[in-house]
PDB file of C-alpha atoms in Angstrom:
ATOM      1  CA  UNK A 870     133.999  29.407 -20.869  1.00 93.00           C
ATOM      2  CA  UNK A 871     132.322  32.036 -19.712  1.00 94.00           C
ATOM      3  CA  UNK A 872     130.344  35.711 -21.551  1.00 95.00           C
ATOM      4  CA  UNK A 873     131.580  39.318 -20.233  1.00 95.00           C
ATOM      5  CA  UNK A 874     130.728  41.816 -21.792  1.00 94.00           C
ATOM      6  CA  UNK A 875     132.975  45.504 -21.918  1.00 95.00           C
ATOM      7  CA  UNK A 876     132.456  48.696 -23.240  1.00 93.00           C
ATOM      8  CA  UNK A 877     135.040  51.176 -25.445  1.00 93.00           C
ATOM      9  CA  UNK A 878     134.304  54.854 -24.826  1.00 89.00           C
ATOM     10  CA  UNK A 879     136.669  56.674 -26.616  1.00 88.00           C
ATOM     11  CA  UNK A 880     140.277  55.984 -26.053  1.00 86.00           C
ATOM     12  CA  UNK A 881     139.072  53.539 -22.903  1.00 89.00           C
ATOM     13  CA  UNK A 882     137.672  49.710 -22.222  1.00 93.00           C
ATOM     14  CA  UNK A 883     136.336  49.141 -19.639  1.00 89.00           C
ATOM     15  CA  UNK A 884     133.780  45.792 -18.014  1.00 88.00           C
ATOM     16  CA  UNK A 885     130.987  49.030 -16.937  1.00 83.00           C
ATOM     17  CA  UNK A 886     129.312  50.544 -19.146  1.00 77.00           C
ATOM     18  CA  UNK A 887     130.561  54.515 -18.715  1.00 68.00           C
ATOM     19  CA  UNK A 888     127.980  56.305 -16.164  1.00 66.00           C
ATOM     20  CA  UNK A 889     125.389  57.984 -18.784  1.00 63.00           C
ATOM     21  CA  UNK A 890     122.360  58.897 -17.160  1.00 60.00           C
ATOM     22  CA  UNK A 891     119.363  56.315 -18.672  1.00 61.00           C
ATOM     23  CA  UNK A 892     117.185  59.656 -19.236  1.00 59.00           C
ATOM     24  CA  UNK A 893     120.043  60.897 -22.485  1.00 58.00           C
ATOM     25  CA  UNK A 894     120.148  57.117 -24.764  1.00 62.00           C
ATOM     26  CA  UNK A 895     118.545  57.667 -27.749  1.00 62.00           C
ATOM     27  CA  UNK A 896     116.699  54.668 -28.030  1.00 62.00           C
ATOM     28  CA  UNK A 897     115.096  54.817 -31.430  1.00 59.00           C
ATOM     29  CA  UNK A 898     115.884  56.075 -34.846  1.00 56.00           C
ATOM     30  CA  UNK A 899     114.229  59.288 -34.186  1.00 55.00           C
ATOM     31  CA  UNK A 900     116.134  60.665 -32.291  1.00 56.00           C
ATOM     32  CA  UNK A 901     119.118  59.157 -33.415  1.00 55.00           C
ATOM     33  CA  UNK A 902     118.404  61.506 -36.800  1.00 54.00           C
ATOM     34  CA  UNK A 903     117.605  64.103 -34.433  1.00 55.00           C
ATOM     35  CA  UNK A 904     121.981  64.386 -33.526  1.00 51.00           C
ATOM     36  CA  UNK A 905     122.426  66.597 -35.617  1.00 55.00           C
ATOM     37  CA  UNK A 906     120.893  69.159 -33.077  1.00 53.00           C
ATOM     38  CA  UNK A 907     122.656  67.605 -29.949  1.00 62.00           C
ATOM     39  CA  UNK A 908     125.920  66.881 -29.150  1.00 73.00           C
ATOM     40  CA  UNK A 909     126.078  62.774 -28.835  1.00 75.00           C
ATOM     41  CA  UNK A 910     128.793  59.461 -27.531  1.00 79.00           C
ATOM     42  CA  UNK A 911     128.987  56.271 -28.904  1.00 85.00           C
ATOM     43  CA  UNK A 912     129.734  53.736 -26.638  1.00 88.00           C
ATOM     44  CA  UNK A 913     130.252  50.472 -28.043  1.00 94.00           C
ATOM     45  CA  UNK A 914     129.443  46.793 -26.559  1.00 94.00           C
ATOM     46  CA  UNK A 915     131.243  43.964 -26.622  1.00 97.00           C
ATOM     47  CA  UNK A 916     129.787  40.373 -25.985  1.00 97.00           C
ATOM     48  CA  UNK A 917     132.738  38.245 -25.976  1.00 96.00           C
ATOM     49  CA  UNK A 918     133.114  34.672 -24.817  1.00 95.00           C
ATOM     50  CA  UNK A 919     137.076  34.473 -22.990  1.00 94.00           C
ATOM     51  CA  UNK A 920     138.132  31.075 -20.888  1.00 94.00           C
ATOM     52  CA  UNK A 921     137.029  30.714 -16.708  1.00 94.00           C
ATOM     53  CA  UNK A 922     140.525  31.979 -15.686  1.00 95.00           C
ATOM     54  CA  UNK A 923     140.411  35.509 -17.737  1.00 94.00           C
ATOM     55  CA  UNK A 924     140.879  38.046 -14.734  1.00 93.00           C
ATOM     56  CA  UNK A 925     140.248  41.802 -16.674  1.00 93.00           C
ATOM     57  CA  UNK A 926     142.080  43.940 -14.355  1.00 92.00           C
ATOM     58  CA  UNK A 927     145.761  41.541 -15.467  1.00 94.00           C
ATOM     59  CA  UNK A 928     144.436  42.367 -18.708  1.00 94.00           C
ATOM     60  CA  UNK A 929     146.502  45.121 -21.088  1.00 94.00           C
ATOM     61  CA  UNK A 930     144.575  47.648 -23.227  1.00 93.00           C
ATOM     62  CA  UNK A 931     146.223  45.936 -26.621  1.00 93.00           C
ATOM     63  CA  UNK A 932     144.928  42.330 -25.691  1.00 94.00           C
ATOM     64  CA  UNK A 933     141.502  43.925 -24.701  1.00 95.00           C
ATOM     65  CA  UNK A 934     141.317  45.621 -27.517  1.00 94.00           C
ATOM     66  CA  UNK A 935     141.581  42.092 -29.943  1.00 94.00           C
ATOM     67  CA  UNK A 936     139.584  40.629 -27.457  1.00 94.00           C
ATOM     68  CA  UNK A 937     136.960  43.273 -28.998  1.00 95.00           C
ATOM     69  CA  UNK A 938     137.747  42.307 -32.580  1.00 94.00           C
ATOM     70  CA  UNK A 939     137.047  38.931 -32.391  1.00 93.00           C
ATOM     71  CA  UNK A 940     133.637  39.700 -30.162  1.00 96.00           C
ATOM     72  CA  UNK A 941     130.542  37.221 -30.741  1.00 95.00           C
ATOM     73  CA  UNK A 942     128.171  40.531 -30.929  1.00 97.00           C
ATOM     74  CA  UNK A 943     128.878  44.219 -31.082  1.00 97.00           C
ATOM     75  CA  UNK A 944     125.655  46.751 -30.078  1.00 93.00           C
ATOM     76  CA  UNK A 945     126.503  50.505 -30.398  1.00 90.00           C
ATOM     77  CA  UNK A 946     124.753  52.673 -27.555  1.00 84.00           C
ATOM     78  CA  UNK A 947     124.270  56.471 -28.713  1.00 81.00           C
ATOM     79  CA  UNK A 948     123.703  58.359 -25.947  1.00 79.00           C
ATOM     80  CA  UNK A 949     122.963  62.656 -25.223  1.00 75.00           C
ATOM     81  CA  UNK A 950     125.423  64.825 -23.916  1.00 70.00           C
ATOM     82  CA  UNK A 951     124.575  68.410 -24.352  1.00 62.00           C
ATOM     83  CA  UNK A 952     121.934  70.432 -26.361  1.00 53.00           C
ATOM     84  CA  UNK A 953     123.935  72.954 -28.986  1.00 47.00           C
ATOM     85  CA  UNK A 954     123.299  76.486 -29.143  1.00 43.00           C
ATOM     86  CA  UNK A 955     121.566  77.277 -32.358  1.00 43.00           C
ATOM     87  CA  UNK A 956     119.104  80.124 -32.776  1.00 39.00           C
ATOM     88  CA  UNK A 957     115.496  78.949 -33.909  1.00 39.00           C
ATOM     89  CA  UNK A 958     114.149  80.819 -37.414  1.00 37.00           C
TER      90      UNK A 958
END
């Protein structure tokens, strides 16, 4: 058995985290609470134990989703994408 990390972003499952910059990562609750003023994207990380012979590229999306449902740990990552245009009163 080996442990892998899969990432779900919108409707895709990948074995590499999407290309958001580290500077855009929301790390604190205060940052997340301010998210009503900014656009955010959520990337869910699944930590999964799989057989040693598992090959990501040979596994269909439905099978990957089933693996994610059985993950031993799940971590949500939030990233800012851009500021909304708001008038400050």
